[in-house]
């Protein structure tokens, strides 16, 4: 059964005239007649009742087949439209893996709003995770793109593209009653004997390494961690309830506003870069549109 045969039949059924149907379709009448005859032969039924050249009627089988044939053509048109939209980036499905600190930025939230407004047929599935897990997701192709920090497992993979997105500022979070809570900026030398809570190196090696280097270079003391937490939210909750201090991306301040004091580091802004990672062969039109909007909002 050929698609052209179904189109011939539906058009003939709608016009009830083979010559008009052929003209409407831009084919010769003999071609249309042969197509419908071949379709009837394949189905083993007569779709039309032909009393004479001028009187054409649908058979009962033809009436039953017409409704299904119309539906099939309509579905095919929708499928064709979807395929064209996906090919030009107007539709699609993207799985985006990202750090919690990136998801909380105004730039990322603006990106989601603009994607919804400009490309409503591109479905965005957001997965929040840590750097190590995101690297694993990229390697297993479980996400189309990851917004994450440096990870040695994917850094030197030739077929994975990496693009710097923004520099994630590092700040110190302290209990409201802490002696440094009202300082304009915190000198790391003043944290030498503090109880430090942070995320473990195994899940966020780039952030952990940055904190360790800051303690050595600016604080002049080796990093001594009192508690390690699987994520920044847990570290912040422990800081709030048990005391101590923690280093976190500045974007987390919004969720704990009024509950903790967030202060920049003295001696200049400290930050950890966040990158975009994706497989070169998965750079789809939908991903291209997403990255264009994303990088525009992050100032790239």
XYZ file of C-alpha atoms in Angstrom:
300
model
C 0.000 0.000 0.000
C 1.487 3.300 -1.108
C 0.903 6.723 0.369
C -0.014 8.123 -3.031
C -2.788 5.523 -3.357
C -4.323 6.647 -0.070
C -4.154 10.293 -1.148
C -5.768 9.405 -4.501
C -8.592 7.581 -2.735
C -9.282 10.323 -0.148
C -9.312 13.073 -2.768
C -11.575 11.055 -5.072
C -13.915 10.309 -2.167
C -14.095 13.997 -1.280
C -14.760 15.166 -4.860
C -16.693 12.090 -6.037
C -15.141 12.708 -9.423
C -11.964 11.089 -10.709
C -11.195 13.868 -13.186
C -11.561 16.600 -10.552
C -9.510 14.567 -8.078
C -6.728 14.090 -10.624
C -6.725 17.811 -11.421
C -6.614 18.712 -7.729
C -3.683 16.382 -7.137
C -1.827 17.403 -10.292
C -1.773 13.915 -11.808
C -3.386 12.373 -14.869
C -6.741 10.676 -14.500
C -5.419 7.295 -15.702
C -2.679 7.433 -13.045
C -5.254 8.172 -10.339
C -7.577 5.408 -11.565
C -4.759 2.856 -11.633
C -3.640 3.871 -8.142
C -7.118 3.387 -6.691
C -7.588 0.102 -8.545
C -4.275 -1.185 -7.165
C -5.358 -0.118 -3.678
C -8.683 -1.970 -4.051
C -6.849 -5.034 -5.329
C -4.493 -4.998 -2.343
C -7.352 -4.537 0.131
C -9.505 -7.119 -1.607
C -12.573 -4.837 -1.557
C -14.278 -2.319 -3.802
C -14.047 1.165 -2.363
C -16.333 2.789 -4.924
C -19.583 1.844 -6.609
C -19.334 2.895 -10.247
C -22.781 2.965 -11.880
C -21.542 4.990 -14.854
C -18.902 7.585 -15.712
C -20.832 10.345 -13.963
C -22.276 8.536 -10.953
C -19.681 7.548 -8.345
C -20.485 6.423 -4.801
C -18.545 5.105 -1.851
C -19.179 1.502 -0.951
C -19.705 0.564 2.687
C -16.098 -0.607 2.759
C -15.059 2.693 1.202
C -16.904 4.688 3.866
C -15.193 2.711 6.629
C -11.790 3.050 4.969
C -12.201 6.796 4.355
C -12.348 7.815 8.019
C -9.236 5.809 8.842
C -7.426 7.019 5.732
C -8.141 10.654 6.585
C -6.870 10.123 10.117
C -3.727 8.423 8.790
C -3.010 11.322 6.433
C -3.606 13.824 9.236
C -1.190 11.966 11.518
C 1.350 11.782 8.729
C 1.086 15.526 8.214
C 1.644 16.099 11.923
C 4.636 13.745 11.875
C 6.078 15.576 8.854
C 5.564 18.936 10.536
C 7.211 17.715 13.741
C 10.175 16.379 11.794
C 10.613 19.699 9.992
C 10.339 21.664 13.234
C 12.916 19.460 14.943
C 15.242 19.784 11.945
C 15.111 23.590 12.124
C 15.257 23.738 15.926
C 11.666 24.770 16.507
C 10.834 21.603 18.459
C 12.589 18.819 20.311
C 13.427 17.411 23.721
C 16.549 18.425 25.650
C 17.797 16.838 28.868
C 19.857 19.457 30.713
C 22.059 18.519 33.639
C 23.144 21.396 35.856
C 24.589 22.366 39.212
C 22.112 23.694 41.771
C 24.077 26.942 41.941
C 23.682 27.413 38.195
C 19.964 26.658 38.272
C 19.487 29.385 40.883
C 21.092 32.157 38.876
C 18.898 34.865 37.362
C 20.547 34.221 33.987
C 19.494 30.568 33.907
C 15.961 31.304 35.066
C 15.678 33.983 32.392
C 16.859 31.423 29.856
C 14.046 29.051 30.802
C 11.474 31.833 30.495
C 12.752 32.916 27.084
C 12.886 29.350 25.780
C 9.281 28.809 26.866
C 8.183 32.046 25.183
C 10.192 31.682 21.953
C 10.347 27.901 21.506
C 7.390 26.359 23.382
C 7.707 23.106 21.421
C 11.213 22.430 22.748
C 10.676 20.429 25.934
C 13.359 21.053 28.558
C 13.993 18.362 31.173
C 16.179 19.696 33.986
C 18.303 17.382 36.161
C 20.138 18.865 39.151
C 23.303 17.102 40.305
C 26.930 17.560 41.376
C 29.976 17.836 39.133
C 31.037 14.210 39.379
C 27.557 12.832 38.655
C 27.123 15.257 35.762
C 30.380 14.071 34.215
C 29.082 10.503 34.428
C 25.795 11.549 32.826
C 27.645 13.184 29.945
C 29.821 10.130 29.364
C 26.766 7.850 29.356
C 24.894 10.298 27.120
C 22.099 10.544 29.677
C 21.968 14.327 29.207
C 22.210 16.385 26.030
C 24.171 19.115 27.774
C 25.706 19.643 31.212
C 26.413 22.924 32.973
C 29.171 21.938 35.350
C 32.636 22.633 36.735
C 35.906 21.125 35.639
C 36.037 17.342 35.804
C 39.095 15.407 34.682
C 37.001 12.475 33.430
C 35.551 14.466 30.531
C 38.000 17.341 30.184
C 40.300 15.653 27.671
C 37.621 13.740 25.750
C 38.139 14.977 22.176
C 34.526 14.514 21.104
C 33.072 16.423 24.061
C 32.825 20.155 23.490
C 33.485 22.455 26.442
C 32.695 26.161 26.542
C 33.197 28.475 29.484
C 29.810 29.815 30.599
C 30.484 32.026 33.626
C 32.609 32.387 36.750
C 30.700 31.229 39.832
C 31.648 33.544 42.711
C 32.698 31.899 45.981
C 31.455 33.441 49.231
C 31.594 32.509 52.911
C 28.351 31.670 54.717
C 28.295 32.328 58.469
C 25.686 32.153 61.252
C 24.030 35.493 61.860
C 25.596 35.712 65.306
C 29.125 35.007 64.039
C 31.815 37.570 64.911
C 32.463 38.166 61.183
C 28.818 38.288 60.096
C 28.784 42.064 59.757
C 32.139 42.373 58.028
C 32.139 43.837 54.503
C 34.459 41.040 53.393
C 36.012 38.099 55.207
C 39.768 37.772 55.453
C 40.535 34.079 55.189
C 43.243 34.423 57.819
C 40.422 35.017 60.313
C 38.976 31.557 59.544
C 42.084 29.578 60.482
C 40.568 28.045 63.590
C 36.987 27.899 62.383
C 34.932 24.755 62.010
C 34.697 24.416 58.208
C 31.857 22.532 56.553
C 32.031 21.821 52.818
C 31.196 19.421 49.987
C 33.556 16.443 49.503
C 36.297 16.382 46.926
C 34.902 13.222 45.322
C 31.671 14.931 44.207
C 32.867 18.478 43.482
C 36.617 18.299 42.991
C 36.954 21.676 41.225
C 35.147 23.560 43.990
C 36.963 21.659 46.757
C 40.336 22.337 45.105
C 39.501 26.031 44.791
C 38.685 26.284 48.512
C 41.845 24.406 49.465
C 43.946 26.723 47.282
C 42.260 29.820 48.728
C 42.949 28.683 52.277
C 46.596 28.124 51.430
C 47.180 31.282 49.386
C 45.051 33.842 51.251
C 44.512 32.235 54.629
C 47.996 30.793 55.006
C 46.627 27.592 56.549
C 45.833 24.100 55.233
C 42.166 23.293 54.734
C 40.852 21.252 57.648
C 37.263 20.090 57.091
C 35.113 19.355 60.129
C 32.120 17.942 58.226
C 31.613 17.007 54.592
C 28.124 17.167 53.091
C 26.843 15.735 49.830
C 25.524 19.115 48.677
C 25.659 22.817 49.497
C 22.132 22.916 50.920
C 23.024 20.411 53.626
C 26.249 22.289 54.355
C 24.305 25.526 54.736
C 21.720 23.937 57.021
C 24.482 22.522 59.234
C 26.164 25.917 59.352
C 22.882 27.496 60.368
C 22.069 24.953 63.088
C 25.478 23.779 64.355
C 27.676 26.789 63.690
C 30.943 26.950 61.829
C 31.392 28.378 58.330
C 31.035 27.073 54.800
C 32.119 28.155 51.339
C 29.397 28.173 48.687
C 28.511 29.699 45.302
C 26.994 33.163 45.797
C 23.723 32.170 44.086
C 22.743 30.089 47.140
C 22.264 33.277 49.124
C 18.727 33.729 47.786
C 17.436 30.506 49.343
C 18.938 31.360 52.773
C 18.386 35.097 52.801
C 17.920 36.279 56.392
C 19.017 32.917 57.807
C 22.767 33.171 57.227
C 25.244 35.931 56.496
C 26.939 35.646 53.088
C 30.159 37.600 52.702
C 32.688 37.949 49.851
C 36.328 37.139 50.416
C 38.831 39.884 51.122
C 41.718 40.213 48.710
C 39.684 40.125 45.505
C 36.797 38.192 44.056
C 37.193 34.420 44.132
C 35.341 32.214 41.661
C 35.145 28.780 40.079
C 34.371 28.584 36.341
C 31.303 26.731 35.095
C 31.372 25.180 31.624
C 28.931 23.860 29.074
C 29.666 20.248 28.071
C 28.062 18.305 25.218
C 28.982 15.659 22.670
C 30.017 17.112 19.333
C 27.806 14.687 17.393
C 24.738 15.637 19.485
C 24.762 19.325 18.595
C 21.156 19.401 17.419
C 19.272 22.504 16.178
C 17.284 22.536 19.443
C 20.493 22.467 21.497
C 21.952 25.235 19.348
C 18.942 27.444 20.090
C 19.144 26.694 23.812
C 22.866 27.478 23.992
C 22.397 30.725 22.055
C 19.811 31.940 24.561
C 21.818 30.617 27.534
C 25.101 32.230 26.538
C 23.373 35.498 25.720
C 21.886 35.675 29.222
C 25.188 34.807 30.872
C 26.902 37.513 28.848
C 28.807 35.162 26.590
